[in-house]
PDB file of C-alpha atoms in Angstrom:
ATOM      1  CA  UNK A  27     -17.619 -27.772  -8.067  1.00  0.00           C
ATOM      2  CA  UNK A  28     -17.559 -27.507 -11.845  1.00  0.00           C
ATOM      3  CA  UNK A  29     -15.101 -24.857 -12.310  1.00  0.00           C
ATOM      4  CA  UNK A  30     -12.966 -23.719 -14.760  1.00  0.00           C
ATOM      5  CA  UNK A  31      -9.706 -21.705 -15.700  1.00  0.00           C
ATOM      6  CA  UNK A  32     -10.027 -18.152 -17.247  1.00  0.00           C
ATOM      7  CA  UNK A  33      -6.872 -16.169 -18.026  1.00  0.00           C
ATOM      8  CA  UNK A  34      -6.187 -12.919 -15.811  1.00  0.00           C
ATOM      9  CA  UNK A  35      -4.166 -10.093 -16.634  1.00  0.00           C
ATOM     10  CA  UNK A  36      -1.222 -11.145 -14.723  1.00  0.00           C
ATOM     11  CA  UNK A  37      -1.028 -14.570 -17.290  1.00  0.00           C
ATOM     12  CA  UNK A  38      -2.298 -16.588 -14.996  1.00  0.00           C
ATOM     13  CA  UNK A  39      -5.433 -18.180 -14.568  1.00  0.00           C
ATOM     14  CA  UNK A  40      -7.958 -17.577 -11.854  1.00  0.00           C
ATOM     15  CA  UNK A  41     -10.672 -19.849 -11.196  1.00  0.00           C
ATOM     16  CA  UNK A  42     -14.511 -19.009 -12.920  1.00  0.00           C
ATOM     17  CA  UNK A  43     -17.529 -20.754 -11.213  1.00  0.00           C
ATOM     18  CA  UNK A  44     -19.952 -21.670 -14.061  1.00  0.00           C
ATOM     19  CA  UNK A  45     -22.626 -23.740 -12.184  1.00  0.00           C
ATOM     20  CA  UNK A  46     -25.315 -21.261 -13.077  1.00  0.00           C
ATOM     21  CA  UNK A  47     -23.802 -20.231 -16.485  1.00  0.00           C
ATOM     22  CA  UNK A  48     -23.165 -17.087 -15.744  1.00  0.00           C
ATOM     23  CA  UNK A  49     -19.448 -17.381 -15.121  1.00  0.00           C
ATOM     24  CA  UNK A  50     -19.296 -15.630 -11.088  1.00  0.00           C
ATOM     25  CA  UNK A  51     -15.416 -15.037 -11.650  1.00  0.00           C
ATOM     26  CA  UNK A  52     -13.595 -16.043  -8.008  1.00  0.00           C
ATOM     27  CA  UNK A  53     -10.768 -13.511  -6.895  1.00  0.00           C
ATOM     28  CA  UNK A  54      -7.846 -13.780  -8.989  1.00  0.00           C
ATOM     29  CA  UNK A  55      -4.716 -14.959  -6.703  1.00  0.00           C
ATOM     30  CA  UNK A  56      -2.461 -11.755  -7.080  1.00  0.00           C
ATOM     31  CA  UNK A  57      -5.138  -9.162  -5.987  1.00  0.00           C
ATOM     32  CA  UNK A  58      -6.041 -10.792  -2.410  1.00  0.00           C
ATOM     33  CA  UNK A  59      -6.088  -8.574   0.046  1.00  0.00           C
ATOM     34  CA  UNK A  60      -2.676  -9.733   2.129  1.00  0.00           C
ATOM     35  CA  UNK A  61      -1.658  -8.137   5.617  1.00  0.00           C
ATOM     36  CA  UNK A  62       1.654  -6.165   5.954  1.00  0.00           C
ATOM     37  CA  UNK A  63       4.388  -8.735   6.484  1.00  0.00           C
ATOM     38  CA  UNK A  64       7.237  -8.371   9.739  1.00  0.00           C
ATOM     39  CA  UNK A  65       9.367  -6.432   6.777  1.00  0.00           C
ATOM     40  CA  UNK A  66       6.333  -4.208   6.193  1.00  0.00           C
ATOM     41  CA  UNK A  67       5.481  -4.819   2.638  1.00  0.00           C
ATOM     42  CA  UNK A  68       2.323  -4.433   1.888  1.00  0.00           C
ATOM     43  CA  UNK A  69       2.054  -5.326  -1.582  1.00  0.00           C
ATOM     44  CA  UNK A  70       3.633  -8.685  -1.829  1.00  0.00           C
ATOM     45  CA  UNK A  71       5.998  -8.672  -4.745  1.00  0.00           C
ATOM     46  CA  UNK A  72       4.005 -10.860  -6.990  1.00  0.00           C
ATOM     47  CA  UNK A  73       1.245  -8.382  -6.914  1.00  0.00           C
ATOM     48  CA  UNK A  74       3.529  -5.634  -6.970  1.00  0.00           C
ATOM     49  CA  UNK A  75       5.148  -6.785 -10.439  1.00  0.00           C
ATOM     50  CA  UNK A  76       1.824  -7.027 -11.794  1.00  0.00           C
ATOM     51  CA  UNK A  77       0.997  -3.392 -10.985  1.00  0.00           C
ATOM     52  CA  UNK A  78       1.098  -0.483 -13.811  1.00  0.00           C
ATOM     53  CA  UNK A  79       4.508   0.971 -13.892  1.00  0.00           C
ATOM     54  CA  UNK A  80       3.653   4.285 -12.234  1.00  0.00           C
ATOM     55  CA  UNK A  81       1.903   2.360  -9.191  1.00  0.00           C
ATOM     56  CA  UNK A  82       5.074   0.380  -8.890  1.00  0.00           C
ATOM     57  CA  UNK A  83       7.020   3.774  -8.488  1.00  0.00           C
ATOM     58  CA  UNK A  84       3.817   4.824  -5.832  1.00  0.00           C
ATOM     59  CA  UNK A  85       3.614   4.424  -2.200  1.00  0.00           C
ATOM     60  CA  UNK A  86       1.678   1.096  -0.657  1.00  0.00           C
ATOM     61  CA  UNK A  87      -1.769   3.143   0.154  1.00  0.00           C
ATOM     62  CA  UNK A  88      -1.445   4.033  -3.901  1.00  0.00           C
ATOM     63  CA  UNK A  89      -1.041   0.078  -4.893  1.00  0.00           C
ATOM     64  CA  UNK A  90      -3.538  -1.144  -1.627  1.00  0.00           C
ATOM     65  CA  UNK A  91      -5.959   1.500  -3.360  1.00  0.00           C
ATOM     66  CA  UNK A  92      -5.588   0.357  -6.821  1.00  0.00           C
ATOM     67  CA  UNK A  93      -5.054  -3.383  -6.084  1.00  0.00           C
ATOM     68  CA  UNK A  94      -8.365  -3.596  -3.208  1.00  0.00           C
ATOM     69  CA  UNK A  95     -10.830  -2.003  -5.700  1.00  0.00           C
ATOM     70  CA  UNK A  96      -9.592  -3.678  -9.019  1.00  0.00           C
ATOM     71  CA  UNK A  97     -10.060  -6.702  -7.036  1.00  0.00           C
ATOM     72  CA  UNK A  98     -13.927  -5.847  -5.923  1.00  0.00           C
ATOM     73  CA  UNK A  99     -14.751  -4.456  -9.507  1.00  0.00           C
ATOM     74  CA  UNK A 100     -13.546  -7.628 -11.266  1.00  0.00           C
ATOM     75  CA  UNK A 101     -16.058  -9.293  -9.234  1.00  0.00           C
ATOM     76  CA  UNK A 102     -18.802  -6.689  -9.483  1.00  0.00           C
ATOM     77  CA  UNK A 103     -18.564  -6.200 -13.209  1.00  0.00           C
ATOM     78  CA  UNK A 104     -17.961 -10.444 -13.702  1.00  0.00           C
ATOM     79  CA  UNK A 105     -14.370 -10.113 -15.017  1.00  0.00           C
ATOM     80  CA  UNK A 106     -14.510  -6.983 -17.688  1.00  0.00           C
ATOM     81  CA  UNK A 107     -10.919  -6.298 -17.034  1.00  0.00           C
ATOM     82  CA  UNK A 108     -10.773  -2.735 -18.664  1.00  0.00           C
ATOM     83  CA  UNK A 109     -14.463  -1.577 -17.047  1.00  0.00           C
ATOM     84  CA  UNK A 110     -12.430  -2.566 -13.324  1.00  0.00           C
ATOM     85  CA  UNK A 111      -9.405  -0.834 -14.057  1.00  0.00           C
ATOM     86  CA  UNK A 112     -11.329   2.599 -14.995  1.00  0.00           C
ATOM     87  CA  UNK A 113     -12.973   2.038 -11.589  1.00  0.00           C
ATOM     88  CA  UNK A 114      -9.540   1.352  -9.396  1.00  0.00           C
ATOM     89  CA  UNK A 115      -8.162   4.112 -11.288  1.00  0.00           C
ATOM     90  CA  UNK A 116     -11.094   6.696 -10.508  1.00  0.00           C
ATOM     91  CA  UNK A 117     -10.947   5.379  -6.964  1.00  0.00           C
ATOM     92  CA  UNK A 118      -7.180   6.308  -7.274  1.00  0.00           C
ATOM     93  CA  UNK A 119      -7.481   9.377  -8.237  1.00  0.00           C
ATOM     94  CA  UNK A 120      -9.538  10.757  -5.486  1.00  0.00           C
ATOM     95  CA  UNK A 121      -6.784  10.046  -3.020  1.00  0.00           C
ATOM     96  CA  UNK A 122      -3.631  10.325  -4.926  1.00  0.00           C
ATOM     97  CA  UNK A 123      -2.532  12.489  -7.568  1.00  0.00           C
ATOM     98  CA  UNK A 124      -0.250  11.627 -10.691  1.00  0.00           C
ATOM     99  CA  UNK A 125       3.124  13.233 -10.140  1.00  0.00           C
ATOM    100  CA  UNK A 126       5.682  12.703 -12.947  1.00  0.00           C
ATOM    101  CA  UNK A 127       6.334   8.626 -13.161  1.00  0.00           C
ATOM    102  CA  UNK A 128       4.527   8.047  -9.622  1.00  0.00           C
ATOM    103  CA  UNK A 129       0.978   8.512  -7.600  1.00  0.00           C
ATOM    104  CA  UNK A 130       1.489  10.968  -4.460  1.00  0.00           C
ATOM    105  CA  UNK A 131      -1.487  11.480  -1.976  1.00  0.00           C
ATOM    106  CA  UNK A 132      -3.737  14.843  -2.292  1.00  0.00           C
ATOM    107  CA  UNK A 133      -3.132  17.285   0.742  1.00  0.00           C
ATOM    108  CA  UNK A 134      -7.295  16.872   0.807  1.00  0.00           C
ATOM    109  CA  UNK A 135      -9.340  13.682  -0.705  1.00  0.00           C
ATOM    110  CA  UNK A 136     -11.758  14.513  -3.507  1.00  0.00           C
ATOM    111  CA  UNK A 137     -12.398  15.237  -6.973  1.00  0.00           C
ATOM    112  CA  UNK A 138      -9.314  15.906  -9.286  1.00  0.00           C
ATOM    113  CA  UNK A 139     -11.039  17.608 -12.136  1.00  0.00           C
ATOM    114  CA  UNK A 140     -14.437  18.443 -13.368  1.00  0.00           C
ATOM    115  CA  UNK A 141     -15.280  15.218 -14.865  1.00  0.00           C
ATOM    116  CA  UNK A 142     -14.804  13.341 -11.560  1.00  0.00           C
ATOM    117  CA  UNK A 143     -17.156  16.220  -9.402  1.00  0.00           C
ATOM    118  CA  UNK A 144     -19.878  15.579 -11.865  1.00  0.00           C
ATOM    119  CA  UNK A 145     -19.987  11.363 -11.263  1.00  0.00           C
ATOM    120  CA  UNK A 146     -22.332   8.857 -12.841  1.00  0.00           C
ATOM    121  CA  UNK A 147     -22.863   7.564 -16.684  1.00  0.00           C
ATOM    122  CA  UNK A 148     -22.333   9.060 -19.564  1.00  0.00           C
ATOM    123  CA  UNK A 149     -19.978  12.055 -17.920  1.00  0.00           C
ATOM    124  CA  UNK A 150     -19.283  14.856 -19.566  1.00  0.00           C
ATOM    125  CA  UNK A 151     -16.790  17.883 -18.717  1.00  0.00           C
ATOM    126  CA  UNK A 152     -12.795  18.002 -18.975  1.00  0.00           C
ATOM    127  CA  UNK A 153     -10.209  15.398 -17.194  1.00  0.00           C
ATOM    128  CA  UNK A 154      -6.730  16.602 -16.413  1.00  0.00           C
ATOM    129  CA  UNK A 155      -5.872  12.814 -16.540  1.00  0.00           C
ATOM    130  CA  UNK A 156      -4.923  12.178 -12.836  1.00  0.00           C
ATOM    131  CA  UNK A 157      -3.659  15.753 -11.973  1.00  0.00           C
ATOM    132  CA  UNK A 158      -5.528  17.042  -9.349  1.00  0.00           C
ATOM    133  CA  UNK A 159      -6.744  20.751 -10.796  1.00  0.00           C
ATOM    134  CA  UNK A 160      -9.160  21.222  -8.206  1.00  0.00           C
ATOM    135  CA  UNK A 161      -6.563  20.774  -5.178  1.00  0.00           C
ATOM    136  CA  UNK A 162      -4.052  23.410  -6.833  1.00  0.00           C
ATOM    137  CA  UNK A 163      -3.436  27.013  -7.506  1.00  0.00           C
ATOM    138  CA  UNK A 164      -3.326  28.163 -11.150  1.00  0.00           C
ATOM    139  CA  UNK A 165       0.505  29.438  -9.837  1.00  0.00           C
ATOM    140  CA  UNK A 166       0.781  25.847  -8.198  1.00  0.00           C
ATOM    141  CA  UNK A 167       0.077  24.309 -11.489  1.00  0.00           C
ATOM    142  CA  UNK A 168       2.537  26.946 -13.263  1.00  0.00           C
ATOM    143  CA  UNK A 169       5.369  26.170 -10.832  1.00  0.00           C
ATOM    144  CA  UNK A 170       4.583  22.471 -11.738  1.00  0.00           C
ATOM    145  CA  UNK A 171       4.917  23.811 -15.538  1.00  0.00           C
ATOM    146  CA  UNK A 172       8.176  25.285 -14.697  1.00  0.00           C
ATOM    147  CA  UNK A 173      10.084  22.822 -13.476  1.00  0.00           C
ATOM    148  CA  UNK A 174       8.910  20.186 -16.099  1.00  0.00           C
ATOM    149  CA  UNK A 175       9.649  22.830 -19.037  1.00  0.00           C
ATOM    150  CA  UNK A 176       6.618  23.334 -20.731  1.00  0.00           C
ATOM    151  CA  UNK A 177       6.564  25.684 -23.812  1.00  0.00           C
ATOM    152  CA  UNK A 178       3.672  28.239 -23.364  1.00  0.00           C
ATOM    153  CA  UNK A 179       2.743  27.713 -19.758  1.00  0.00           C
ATOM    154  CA  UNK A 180       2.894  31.946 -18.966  1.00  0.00           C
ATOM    155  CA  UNK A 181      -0.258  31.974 -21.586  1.00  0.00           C
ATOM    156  CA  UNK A 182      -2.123  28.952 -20.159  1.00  0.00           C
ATOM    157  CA  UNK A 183      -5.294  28.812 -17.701  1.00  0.00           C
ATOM    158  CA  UNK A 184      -5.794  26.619 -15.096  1.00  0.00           C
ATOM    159  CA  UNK A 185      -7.243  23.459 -16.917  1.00  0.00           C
ATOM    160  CA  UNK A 186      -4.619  24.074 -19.892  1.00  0.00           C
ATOM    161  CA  UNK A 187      -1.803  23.856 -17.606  1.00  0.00           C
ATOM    162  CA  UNK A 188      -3.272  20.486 -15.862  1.00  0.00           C
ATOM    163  CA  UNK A 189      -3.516  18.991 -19.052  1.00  0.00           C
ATOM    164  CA  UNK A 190      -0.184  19.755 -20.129  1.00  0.00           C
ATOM    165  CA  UNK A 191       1.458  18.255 -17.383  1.00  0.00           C
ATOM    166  CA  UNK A 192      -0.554  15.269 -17.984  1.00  0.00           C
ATOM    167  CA  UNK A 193       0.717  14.723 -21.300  1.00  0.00           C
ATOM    168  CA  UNK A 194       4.434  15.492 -20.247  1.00  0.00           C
ATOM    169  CA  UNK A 195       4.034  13.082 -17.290  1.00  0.00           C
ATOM    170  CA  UNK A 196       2.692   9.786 -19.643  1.00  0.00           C
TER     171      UNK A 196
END
């Protein structure tokens, strides 16, 4: 089947069909889609381990999320590793919002900020990286401010306060 062994993100390999020369990258072992075991994991801890820390901290529909469409991009996009992980995030953050070290789901699925409502190449507008500005109150937002201390937050608007609590929560 003249194959060979390309190096995945996890360190190990995963197999790259180059009968056509155009290296059609195979799914790489740790993001197969598994069933829930009799314990009820969903993410099998391999896969788990190889997650970003904050999906580790994140609920299984978070890591199924980010591990099912990683998985279909690395095919899609023939391996470009950081092009993928742009798309599993996006696809992320239109069900889950980033909540201090973890992802929690959005009370209603959709855009997060501006950026995201806006879609296709070359986007312009403002991110809020991950928190959901569109799915909260300014006063939500502030509350959020609050209780993670941030300096100035009585002065902020809306998108100021999102992005604040961004940075405090990376």
């Amino acid at each position: 089947m003249g194959g060979r062994d390309v190096p995945c993100r996890s360190g190990r390999s995963w197999a790259v069909d180059d009968r056509d020369r155009s290296a059609v990258p195979r799914r790489c072992p740790l993001l197969q889609p598994r069933r829930p075991s009799s314990r009820g994991a969903a993410v099998p801890v391999s896969k788990k381990r190889d997650l970003p820390g904050t999906l580790q901290r994140s609920p299984k529909k978070a890591q199924r999320t980010y591990a099912k469409t990683l998985n279909s991009a690395l095919e899609t996009y023939d391996g470009d590793e950081e092009r993928a992980e742009r798309t599993a995030y996006a696809a992320l953050k239109h069900t889950h919002e980033k909540v201090g070290d973890h992802w929690e789901p959005k009370d209603e699925p959709g855009p997060s900020d501006e950026r995201s409502r806006i879609g296709g190449p070359g986007k312009q507008g403002r991110t809020a990286g991950g928190v959901d500005v569109e799915g909260h109150t300014r006063q939500e937002l502030y509350e959020r401010a609050k209780r993670l201390d941030i300096e100035g937050r009585s002065t902020m608007a809306k998108y100021e306060l999102a992005q604040a609590i961004a940075r405090r929560q990376d």
